[in-house]
PDB file of C-alpha atoms in Angstrom:
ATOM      1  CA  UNK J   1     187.036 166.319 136.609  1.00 56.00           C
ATOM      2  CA  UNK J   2     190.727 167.507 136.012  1.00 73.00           C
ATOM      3  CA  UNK J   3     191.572 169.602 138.610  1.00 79.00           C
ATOM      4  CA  UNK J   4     194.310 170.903 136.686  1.00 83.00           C
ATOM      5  CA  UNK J   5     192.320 171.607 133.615  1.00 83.00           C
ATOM      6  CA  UNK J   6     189.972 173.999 135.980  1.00 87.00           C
ATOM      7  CA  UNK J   7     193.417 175.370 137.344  1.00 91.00           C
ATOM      8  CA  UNK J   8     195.199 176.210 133.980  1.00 90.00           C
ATOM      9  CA  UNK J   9     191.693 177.642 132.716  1.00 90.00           C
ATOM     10  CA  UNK J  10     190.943 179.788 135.567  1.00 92.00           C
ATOM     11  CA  UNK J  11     194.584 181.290 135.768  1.00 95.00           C
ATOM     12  CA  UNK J  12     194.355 181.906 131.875  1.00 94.00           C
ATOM     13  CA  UNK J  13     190.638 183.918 132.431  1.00 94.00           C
ATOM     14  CA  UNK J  14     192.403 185.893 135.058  1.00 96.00           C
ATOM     15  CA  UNK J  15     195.361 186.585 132.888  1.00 96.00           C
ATOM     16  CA  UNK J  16     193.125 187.838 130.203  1.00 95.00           C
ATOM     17  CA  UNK J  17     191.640 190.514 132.299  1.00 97.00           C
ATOM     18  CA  UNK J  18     194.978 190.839 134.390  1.00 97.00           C
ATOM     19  CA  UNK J  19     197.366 192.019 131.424  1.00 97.00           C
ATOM     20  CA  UNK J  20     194.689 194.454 129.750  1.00 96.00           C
ATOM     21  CA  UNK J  21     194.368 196.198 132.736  1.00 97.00           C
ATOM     22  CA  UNK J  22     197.693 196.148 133.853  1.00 96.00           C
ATOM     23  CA  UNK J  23     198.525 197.878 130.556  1.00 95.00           C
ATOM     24  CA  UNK J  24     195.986 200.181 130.971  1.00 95.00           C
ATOM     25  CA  UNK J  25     197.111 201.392 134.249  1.00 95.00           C
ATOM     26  CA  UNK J  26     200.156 202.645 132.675  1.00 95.00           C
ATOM     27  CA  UNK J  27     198.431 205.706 130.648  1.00 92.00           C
ATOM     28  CA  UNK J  28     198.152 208.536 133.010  1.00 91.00           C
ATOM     29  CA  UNK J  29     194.313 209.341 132.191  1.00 90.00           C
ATOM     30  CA  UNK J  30     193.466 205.465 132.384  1.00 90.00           C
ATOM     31  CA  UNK J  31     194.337 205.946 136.100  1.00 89.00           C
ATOM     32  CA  UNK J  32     191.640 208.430 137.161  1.00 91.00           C
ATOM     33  CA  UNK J  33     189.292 206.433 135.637  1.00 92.00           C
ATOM     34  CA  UNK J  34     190.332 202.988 137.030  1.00 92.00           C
ATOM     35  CA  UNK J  35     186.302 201.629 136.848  1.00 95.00           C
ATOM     36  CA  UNK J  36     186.093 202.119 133.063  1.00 95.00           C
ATOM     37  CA  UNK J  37     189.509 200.727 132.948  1.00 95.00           C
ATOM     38  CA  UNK J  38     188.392 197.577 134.447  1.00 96.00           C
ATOM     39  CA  UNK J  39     185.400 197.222 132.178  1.00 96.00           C
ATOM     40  CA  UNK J  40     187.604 197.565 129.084  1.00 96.00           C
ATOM     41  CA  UNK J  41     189.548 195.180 130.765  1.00 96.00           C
ATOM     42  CA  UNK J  42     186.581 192.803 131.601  1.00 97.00           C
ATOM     43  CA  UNK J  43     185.790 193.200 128.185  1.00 97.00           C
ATOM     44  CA  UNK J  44     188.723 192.586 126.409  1.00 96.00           C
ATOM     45  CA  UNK J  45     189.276 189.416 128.629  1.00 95.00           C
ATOM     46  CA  UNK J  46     186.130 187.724 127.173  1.00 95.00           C
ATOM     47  CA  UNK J  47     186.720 188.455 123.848  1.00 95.00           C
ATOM     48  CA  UNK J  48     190.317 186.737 123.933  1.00 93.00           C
ATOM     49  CA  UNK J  49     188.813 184.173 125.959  1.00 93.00           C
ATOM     50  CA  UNK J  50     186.190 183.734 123.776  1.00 91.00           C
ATOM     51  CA  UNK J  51     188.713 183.544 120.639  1.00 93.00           C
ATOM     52  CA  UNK J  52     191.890 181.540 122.522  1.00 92.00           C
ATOM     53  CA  UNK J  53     190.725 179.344 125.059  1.00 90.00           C
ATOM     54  CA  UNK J  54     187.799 177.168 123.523  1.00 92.00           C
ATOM     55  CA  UNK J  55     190.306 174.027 124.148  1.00 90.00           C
ATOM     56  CA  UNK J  56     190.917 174.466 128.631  1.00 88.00           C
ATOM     57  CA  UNK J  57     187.012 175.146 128.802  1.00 89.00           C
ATOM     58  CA  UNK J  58     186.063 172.341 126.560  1.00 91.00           C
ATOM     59  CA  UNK J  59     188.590 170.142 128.735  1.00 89.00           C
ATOM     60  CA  UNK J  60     186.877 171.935 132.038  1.00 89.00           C
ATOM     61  CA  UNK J  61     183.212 171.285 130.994  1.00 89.00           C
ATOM     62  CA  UNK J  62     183.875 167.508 129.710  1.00 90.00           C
ATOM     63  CA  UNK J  63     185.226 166.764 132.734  1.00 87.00           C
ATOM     64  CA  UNK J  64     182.328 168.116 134.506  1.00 88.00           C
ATOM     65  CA  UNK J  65     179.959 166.299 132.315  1.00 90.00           C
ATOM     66  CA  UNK J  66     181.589 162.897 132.863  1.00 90.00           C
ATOM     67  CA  UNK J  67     181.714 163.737 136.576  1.00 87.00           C
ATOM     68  CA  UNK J  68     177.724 164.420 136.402  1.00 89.00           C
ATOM     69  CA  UNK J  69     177.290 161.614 134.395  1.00 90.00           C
ATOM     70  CA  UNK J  70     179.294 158.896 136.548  1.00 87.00           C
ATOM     71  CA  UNK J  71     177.252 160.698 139.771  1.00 87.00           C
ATOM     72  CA  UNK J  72     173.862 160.390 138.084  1.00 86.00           C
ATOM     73  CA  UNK J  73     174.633 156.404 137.239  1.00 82.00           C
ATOM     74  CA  UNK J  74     176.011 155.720 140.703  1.00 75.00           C
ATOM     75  CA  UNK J  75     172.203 157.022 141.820  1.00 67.00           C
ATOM     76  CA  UNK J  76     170.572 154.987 139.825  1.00 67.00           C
ATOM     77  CA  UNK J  77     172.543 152.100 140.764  1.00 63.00           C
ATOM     78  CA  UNK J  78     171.374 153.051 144.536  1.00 57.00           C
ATOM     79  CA  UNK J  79     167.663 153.518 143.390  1.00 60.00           C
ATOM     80  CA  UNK J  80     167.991 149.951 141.639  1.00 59.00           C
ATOM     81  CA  UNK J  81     169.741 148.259 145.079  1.00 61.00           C
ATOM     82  CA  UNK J  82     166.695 150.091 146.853  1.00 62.00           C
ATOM     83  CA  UNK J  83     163.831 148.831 144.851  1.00 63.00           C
ATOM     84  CA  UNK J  84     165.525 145.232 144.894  1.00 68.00           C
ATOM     85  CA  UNK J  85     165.653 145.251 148.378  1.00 67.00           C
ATOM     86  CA  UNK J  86     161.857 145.885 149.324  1.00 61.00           C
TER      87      UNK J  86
END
């Protein structure tokens, strides 16, 4: 897996939540209620993630799959050496 892929996607997720509520803050009655801020926040987050960054988590989860796939083949190669060897 890309580390930097995971990197640029996980800074980008936090940056979705980050700016909403950051804007928030700035109204004066957003402030007393800081909790429903940060759901509105959370909320808004995943729907611009949802909508802008199919491309970093489709980078992130490839790269996981070809990590799980090169890990599961590197087992079987063990299990194989194994059963040849008894």
């Amino acid at each position: 897996m890309n580390a930097r892929s995971a990197v640029v996607y996980s800074v980008l997720r936090l940056l979705a939540f980050l700016v909403p509520f950051g804007l928030m803050m700035l109204f004066p009655i957003m402030r007393e209620y800081y909790l429903l801020s940060a759901i509105f926040a959370a909320l808004i987050g995943l729907s611009l993630s949802m909508l802008l960054l199919r491309r970093p988590l489709d980078d992130v989860a490839s790269g996981l799959a070809e990590r799980r796939a090169r890990r599961r083949s590197g087992e079987r190669e063990d299990a194989d050496a194994e059963d040849s060897a008894s």
